[in-house]
């Protein structure tokens, strides 16, 4: 029997690769280091290019609640997928076609296949949580750092016996034929970029943090409020290229941050009342079909200032004075704003370089590099080792999905 394929990372790219291989009859071991899967896309609210909300955008096939299978989802119930959450790959040995991957598996306190989301455990203890309404697997998780007296009762009363408070971490070694790296990206937390003051004032946030604030399922039900005091946001300023195109941090352009900033600017001006948005930029780089967001933003009255932010001065009323050098007017401008949003670089996730050096892979700016830049081989990164999605560098979801499909097609061809 042919060995399964190991997929490391269960964001959009890893999930797509896993499901499509599984549907083609290939066994898959899908590993994610977090307790739920879906990756960064879970927190993004609306998605360019279609403006669907991300819950649907990630693909109904991974979702339960379709037709009558209310508690089923391809990720947990497709028999060809072995899903390991809270798991990392500790070591990989062997060779192409017969790799041995040692997995460090976190304790599985709640069995996602048994949990029917009745919510009883959450009535007894705050240690049981539903991390987000759209999380996958659709199950509660148990957080031992919040342990309470009610935990035991929750375990006893769980109607499906899904809870095991004595669960322990374990190690497992799996034999796999191919490896897919789908470890994605991390949004840089720009604490060291002093000029933007991230971490010094609550009203200075990143775009990923803004996406959560805009989400109707979020804490403020999508109303934009100042984190400092809950006052409505009336003036918001975004600044582009934070940490990207900057020799001090990442020399590369993060490619998609102009588009998601414009997407957020359009949402804020169109869907929220009386919010003025300005964007401070060096260049606006909308690629492909995304120019429509730039056009829409200008039509909606978003103000664009070409220049650099030079200083931020917090006021006692919670607002911020921002001094911007406008390079077209050759003038310093002062704006008073409620929320300052940083379009931060997309950087390789923690542990990416260890994984690459273990597998002897090439890196490009910290992301996985293809062995050969010829377009049709862009997903091949080693012998029977592939990468897809943002593990290869900043990319949007459709691109990540296409790369995942390219990997699947290569693996299926190699098995003919
Ligand atoms: C603010 C913002 C807005 C965006 N808006 C849009 C949009 O509107 N439309 C669009 O198309 N794209 C958008 N994007 C881009 C989108 O987030 C990505 O294209 C998509 O999430 C990439 O998916 P991925 O699977 O490659 O990576 P990720 O989503 O990063 O998933 C990687 C997964 O791998 C896991 N992982 C990482 N390392 C390890 C490891 N060593 N072991 C095990 N697991 C690991 C992580 O836990 C994670 O679950 C936006 C990005 C940002 C920052
Ligand atoms: S009580 Fe059991 S089935 Fe109900 S939500 Fe909790 S773990 Fe899931
Ligand atoms: S996409 Fe735009 S904001 Fe992001 S690094 Fe490139 S130019 Fe700067």
XYZ file of C-alpha atoms and ligand atoms in Angstrom:
485
model
C 0.000 0.000 0.000
C 1.274 3.518 -0.824
C 2.183 5.663 2.169
C 0.141 8.765 2.980
C 1.120 12.328 2.168
C 2.097 14.625 5.030
C 0.625 18.145 4.863
C 2.205 20.571 7.344
C -0.110 23.512 8.014
C -3.889 23.549 7.714
C -4.701 27.015 6.411
C -6.521 27.496 3.122
C -3.621 25.990 1.151
C -3.051 22.924 3.352
C -6.779 22.196 3.686
C -7.277 22.399 -0.077
C -4.380 20.054 -0.759
C -5.575 17.624 1.930
C -9.180 17.473 0.755
C -8.375 17.164 -2.910
C -5.839 14.386 -2.323
C -8.243 12.605 0.013
C -11.083 12.834 -2.497
C -8.771 11.281 -5.068
C -8.205 8.306 -2.793
C -4.852 9.353 -1.309
C -4.388 9.042 2.459
C -3.302 12.290 4.107
C -1.805 13.179 7.476
C -2.751 16.826 8.051
C -0.918 18.592 10.871
C -1.458 22.045 12.382
C 0.239 23.459 15.423
C -2.900 25.301 16.551
C -5.963 23.777 18.192
C -8.219 24.821 15.304
C -7.485 24.937 11.624
C -8.193 27.460 8.865
C -5.122 29.609 9.470
C -5.074 33.362 8.979
C -8.103 33.458 6.694
C -10.417 32.749 9.635
C -9.943 36.286 10.923
C -10.330 38.336 7.774
C -14.062 39.134 7.512
C -14.645 39.989 3.809
C -12.367 38.680 1.089
C -11.182 40.278 -2.101
C -11.721 39.623 -4.983
C -15.400 38.700 -4.494
C -16.162 40.358 -1.129
C -17.655 37.122 0.142
C -17.239 36.746 3.819
C -14.391 34.389 4.622
C -16.616 31.828 6.313
C -17.972 30.870 2.894
C -14.873 31.812 0.941
C -12.813 29.091 2.568
C -15.047 26.617 0.816
C -18.272 24.974 1.846
C -16.621 21.638 1.474
C -14.742 22.125 4.709
C -17.834 23.314 6.532
C -20.415 21.375 8.447
C -24.049 22.401 8.255
C -24.364 21.730 4.552
C -27.511 19.755 3.822
C -28.265 17.232 6.529
C -24.755 16.516 7.766
C -24.926 19.081 10.516
C -22.037 17.837 12.594
C -19.890 16.598 9.767
C -17.140 18.234 7.841
C -14.692 17.043 5.237
C -11.820 17.849 7.576
C -12.896 15.496 10.349
C -15.067 12.998 8.525
C -13.287 12.347 5.227
C -11.881 8.886 6.052
C -8.691 9.518 4.081
C -7.663 12.483 6.274
C -5.972 11.980 9.625
C -6.168 15.410 11.240
C -3.696 16.275 14.005
C -4.307 19.638 15.651
C -2.054 21.076 18.372
C 0.737 19.113 16.706
C 4.182 19.925 15.364
C 6.647 17.958 13.290
C 9.680 17.404 15.509
C 11.943 15.540 13.145
C 11.952 14.225 9.605
C 14.257 11.415 8.513
C 14.346 8.878 5.680
C 14.235 9.746 2.019
C 11.891 10.750 -0.785
C 9.079 8.206 -1.031
C 9.737 6.959 2.506
C 10.035 9.828 4.958
C 9.603 9.268 8.683
C 8.020 12.207 10.461
C 8.049 12.350 14.238
C 4.973 14.244 15.474
C 4.598 15.878 18.879
C 0.857 15.666 19.502
C -0.744 17.857 22.156
C -3.252 16.336 24.611
C -6.674 15.851 22.994
C -9.019 16.795 25.825
C -12.077 17.010 23.553
C -12.580 14.536 20.731
C -13.828 16.688 17.820
C -15.491 13.700 16.185
C -17.670 13.135 19.237
C -18.413 16.756 20.203
C -21.864 17.812 18.985
C -21.496 21.409 20.201
C -24.341 21.139 22.688
C -22.578 23.749 24.835
C -23.186 21.993 28.191
C -19.517 21.988 29.182
C -19.297 25.751 28.644
C -22.077 26.227 31.201
C -19.889 24.519 33.822
C -16.493 26.032 33.087
C -14.817 28.804 31.115
C -11.972 26.436 30.294
C -14.192 25.021 27.524
C -14.275 27.423 24.617
C -15.556 27.725 21.103
C -12.625 29.616 19.581
C -14.736 31.169 16.829
C -18.153 30.414 15.338
C -16.534 29.220 12.130
C -13.666 27.255 13.684
C -12.666 23.880 12.358
C -13.027 21.230 13.609
C -16.480 22.341 14.772
C -15.921 21.419 18.406
C -15.158 23.111 21.677
C -11.581 23.102 22.902
C -10.343 22.814 26.480
C -7.825 25.314 27.778
C -6.062 23.861 30.869
C -4.683 27.285 31.859
C -8.274 28.314 32.644
C -9.073 25.131 34.625
C -11.984 25.478 37.093
C -13.865 23.341 39.625
C -16.663 22.804 37.076
C -14.382 20.929 34.654
C -15.023 17.503 36.182
C -18.791 18.017 36.088
C -18.527 19.065 32.452
C -16.644 15.844 31.692
C -19.238 13.706 33.512
C -22.209 15.384 31.862
C -20.950 15.529 28.289
C -23.688 13.595 26.443
C -21.291 12.047 23.921
C -18.345 11.339 26.252
C -16.206 13.624 24.121
C -14.183 14.977 27.064
C -11.135 13.322 28.608
C -9.455 15.578 31.164
C -6.674 13.031 31.694
C -5.521 13.194 28.087
C -1.755 13.504 27.707
C 0.654 14.735 25.070
C 2.145 11.976 22.956
C 4.652 11.287 20.205
C 3.894 9.453 17.018
C 5.980 8.601 13.989
C 4.285 8.415 10.606
C 5.722 7.017 7.388
C 4.866 9.249 4.429
C 5.723 9.273 0.740
C 5.542 13.018 0.052
C 5.573 16.205 2.104
C 3.591 19.374 1.442
C 4.679 22.504 3.278
C 1.713 24.817 3.794
C 2.911 26.661 6.860
C 1.707 30.069 5.668
C 2.730 33.485 6.969
C 2.712 35.640 10.056
C 1.689 39.295 10.150
C 4.727 41.147 11.513
C 4.054 42.827 14.871
C 5.877 46.104 14.210
C 6.993 46.777 17.796
C 10.493 47.670 16.664
C 9.435 50.158 14.012
C 9.612 53.028 16.464
C 8.213 55.767 14.231
C 4.766 54.106 14.194
C 4.412 53.571 17.941
C 2.856 50.098 17.770
C 2.482 48.755 21.306
C 2.697 52.215 22.881
C -0.950 53.264 22.382
C -4.092 51.073 22.114
C -5.409 53.033 19.117
C -2.474 51.928 16.959
C -3.334 48.558 15.387
C -2.367 46.346 12.454
C -4.570 45.490 9.465
C -5.227 41.986 10.817
C -6.407 43.557 14.075
C -8.604 45.971 12.102
C -10.111 43.025 10.169
C -11.251 41.520 13.494
C -12.733 44.876 14.552
C -14.702 45.111 11.286
C -16.089 41.591 11.643
C -19.792 41.588 12.660
C -19.051 38.430 14.698
C -16.339 40.257 16.632
C -16.452 41.880 20.066
C -18.066 45.153 18.920
C -20.320 43.464 16.320
C -18.449 45.232 13.531
C -18.842 48.789 14.883
C -15.484 50.547 14.756
C -14.683 51.698 18.286
C -11.458 53.111 19.690
C -9.733 50.350 21.685
C -8.653 52.969 24.289
C -12.132 54.037 25.425
C -14.832 52.523 23.192
C -15.621 55.873 21.541
C -16.707 55.588 17.875
C -13.941 55.919 15.302
C -14.576 58.945 13.072
C -11.136 59.423 11.489
C -8.874 56.554 10.570
C -5.437 56.726 8.969
C -3.610 53.803 7.375
C 0.086 53.672 6.636
C 1.529 51.356 3.998
C 4.825 49.442 3.719
C 5.347 48.978 7.476
C 8.377 46.690 7.707
C 8.168 45.851 3.980
C 10.416 47.487 1.357
C 12.594 48.486 4.265
C 16.190 47.263 4.500
C 15.955 47.347 8.307
C 13.283 44.611 8.269
C 12.075 43.034 5.010
C 13.384 44.373 1.693
C 10.577 42.733 -0.282
C 7.144 44.127 -1.109
C 4.502 42.091 0.757
C 2.413 42.211 -2.396
C -1.123 42.071 -0.982
C -1.120 44.766 1.730
C -2.120 47.585 -0.620
C -5.139 45.557 -1.689
C -6.281 44.585 1.806
C -5.783 48.156 3.053
C -7.979 49.432 0.205
C -10.525 46.702 0.932
C -10.709 47.854 4.569
C -10.860 51.528 3.548
C -13.826 50.778 1.273
C -15.612 48.722 3.959
C -15.107 51.502 6.522
C -16.381 54.289 4.265
C -19.217 52.338 2.623
C -20.533 50.171 5.434
C -19.865 52.272 8.520
C -21.315 55.729 9.047
C -19.322 58.961 8.996
C -15.821 57.534 8.947
C -13.117 59.503 7.120
C -10.221 57.373 5.932
C -6.816 58.479 4.712
C -3.977 56.303 3.395
C -0.317 57.318 3.584
C 1.690 55.472 0.921
C 4.933 55.305 -1.054
C 3.301 53.559 -4.039
C -0.103 51.935 -4.297
C 0.545 48.525 -5.779
C -2.709 46.920 -6.790
C -1.992 44.008 -9.049
C -4.141 42.121 -11.478
C -7.893 42.752 -11.147
C -7.645 44.548 -7.802
C -7.341 48.036 -9.288
C -11.134 48.239 -8.762
C -10.545 48.684 -4.997
C -8.312 51.702 -5.647
C -10.914 53.215 -7.956
C -13.711 52.502 -5.490
C -11.751 53.965 -2.578
C -11.144 57.232 -4.471
C -14.798 57.426 -5.482
C -15.796 56.884 -1.840
C -13.707 59.854 -0.731
C -10.711 58.040 0.782
C -7.847 60.527 0.908
C -4.432 59.417 -0.389
C -1.261 61.125 0.803
C 2.030 60.215 -0.838
C 4.689 60.526 1.820
C 5.902 59.240 5.164
C 4.636 59.467 8.707
C 7.261 61.290 10.726
C 5.743 61.550 14.213
C 2.758 60.537 16.324
C 1.638 62.573 19.318
C -1.089 61.134 21.555
C -3.593 63.657 22.947
C -5.281 63.469 26.352
C -8.712 62.885 24.731
C -7.548 59.500 23.345
C -6.995 60.732 19.779
C -3.641 60.901 18.005
C -1.979 63.747 16.118
C -0.024 62.346 13.189
C 2.563 64.410 11.350
C 3.018 63.341 7.728
C 5.532 64.608 5.215
C 3.602 64.951 1.912
C 6.239 64.399 -0.763
C 4.027 65.702 -3.595
C 3.272 68.983 -1.843
C 6.693 69.076 -0.145
C 4.939 69.987 3.104
C 4.399 68.621 6.589
C 0.704 67.983 7.377
C -0.850 67.372 10.782
C -3.955 65.163 11.093
C -5.974 64.347 14.175
C -7.244 60.737 14.074
C -8.926 58.094 16.251
C -7.367 54.958 14.813
C -3.946 54.460 13.202
C -3.689 51.263 11.158
C -0.367 49.760 10.121
C -0.140 47.691 6.924
C 2.495 45.417 8.341
C 4.764 43.046 6.441
C 3.840 39.429 5.884
C 6.766 37.448 7.284
C 7.658 33.735 7.397
C 6.044 31.945 10.377
C 8.066 30.926 13.401
C 9.894 27.643 12.843
C 9.954 27.956 9.032
C 13.738 28.115 8.845
C 14.167 25.022 11.091
C 11.819 23.039 8.889
C 13.645 24.149 5.751
C 17.077 23.309 7.097
C 15.869 19.902 8.321
C 14.658 19.110 4.814
C 17.637 20.762 3.082
C 15.411 23.256 1.245
C 16.328 26.598 -0.271
C 14.889 29.754 1.197
C 13.960 33.075 -0.427
C 13.669 35.908 2.093
C 12.806 33.310 4.746
C 9.980 31.680 2.757
C 10.365 28.310 1.009
C 11.963 28.669 -2.426
C 11.138 26.519 -5.461
C 13.969 24.336 -6.793
C 13.399 25.850 -10.192
C 11.663 29.103 -10.956
C 10.083 27.801 -14.166
C 6.429 28.618 -13.556
C 5.047 25.106 -13.743
C 7.510 23.932 -11.119
C 7.010 26.752 -8.662
C 5.462 24.388 -6.109
C 8.293 21.818 -6.241
C 10.773 22.624 -3.465
C 12.641 19.326 -3.084
C 12.507 15.667 -4.054
C 8.881 14.696 -3.360
C 8.610 17.834 -1.256
C 6.195 20.570 -2.299
C 5.018 23.923 -0.977
C 1.871 25.920 -1.583
C 0.173 29.097 -0.456
C 1.910 31.746 1.575
C 4.621 29.299 2.677
C 6.123 30.334 -0.677
C 5.714 34.075 0.056
C 2.886 36.623 0.327
C -0.127 35.540 -1.728
C -3.890 35.870 -1.797
C -6.307 33.014 -1.208
C -7.154 32.148 -4.848
C -3.429 31.930 -5.618
C -2.851 29.731 -2.565
C -5.679 27.420 -3.616
C -4.344 27.195 -7.173
C -0.883 26.277 -5.914
C -2.379 23.621 -3.638
C -4.182 22.157 -6.651
C -0.948 22.215 -8.659
C 0.734 20.194 -5.898
C -2.131 17.701 -5.842
C -1.912 17.248 -9.579
C 1.862 16.638 -9.387
C 1.447 14.030 -6.648
C -1.373 12.255 -8.482
C 0.680 12.191 -11.696
C 3.650 10.717 -9.833
C 1.455 7.886 -8.542
C 0.113 6.800 -11.942
C -5.050 41.794 6.855
C -5.115 40.749 5.782
C -6.213 40.709 4.923
C -6.270 39.761 3.886
N -7.347 39.774 3.066
C -7.404 38.902 2.025
C -8.501 38.922 1.127
O -9.433 39.727 1.270
N -8.513 38.021 0.088
C -7.489 37.116 -0.110
O -7.547 36.347 -1.057
N -6.433 37.052 0.761
C -6.375 37.927 1.814
N -5.317 37.858 2.686
C -4.299 36.792 2.488
C -4.744 35.450 3.121
O -4.711 35.578 4.523
C -3.795 34.342 2.674
O -3.757 34.260 1.257
C -4.217 32.950 3.177
O -4.587 32.982 4.526
C -3.042 32.004 2.965
O -3.345 30.734 3.458
P -2.180 29.696 3.787
O -2.851 28.391 3.985
O -1.122 29.793 2.774
O -1.512 30.212 5.149
P -2.053 30.464 6.626
O -3.423 30.975 6.617
O -0.994 31.283 7.276
O -2.080 29.004 7.277
C -0.917 28.334 7.668
C -1.254 27.293 8.716
O -0.068 26.568 9.024
C 0.046 26.402 10.443
N 1.488 26.264 10.730
C 2.464 27.186 10.573
N 3.660 26.656 10.886
C 3.435 25.387 11.279
C 4.269 24.320 11.718
N 5.608 24.454 11.807
N 3.709 23.129 12.035
C 2.357 22.953 11.933
N 1.514 23.929 11.510
C 2.046 25.116 11.180
C -0.592 27.661 11.007
O -1.039 27.431 12.343
C -1.741 27.904 10.028
O -2.934 27.250 10.421
C -5.216 38.807 3.720
C -4.114 38.842 4.600
C -4.063 39.799 5.617
C -2.873 39.837 6.528
S -20.557 18.891 26.434
Fe -19.485 17.487 25.097
S -20.629 17.491 23.190
Fe -21.343 19.246 24.373
S -20.073 20.937 23.638
Fe -19.017 20.106 25.401
S -17.603 18.595 24.571
Fe -19.069 19.057 22.988
S 1.813 45.757 -1.250
Fe 1.754 47.980 -1.001
S 1.875 48.296 1.230
Fe 2.511 46.214 0.836
S 4.722 46.359 0.738
Fe 3.952 46.462 -1.363
S 3.719 48.632 -1.802
Fe 3.950 48.421 0.421
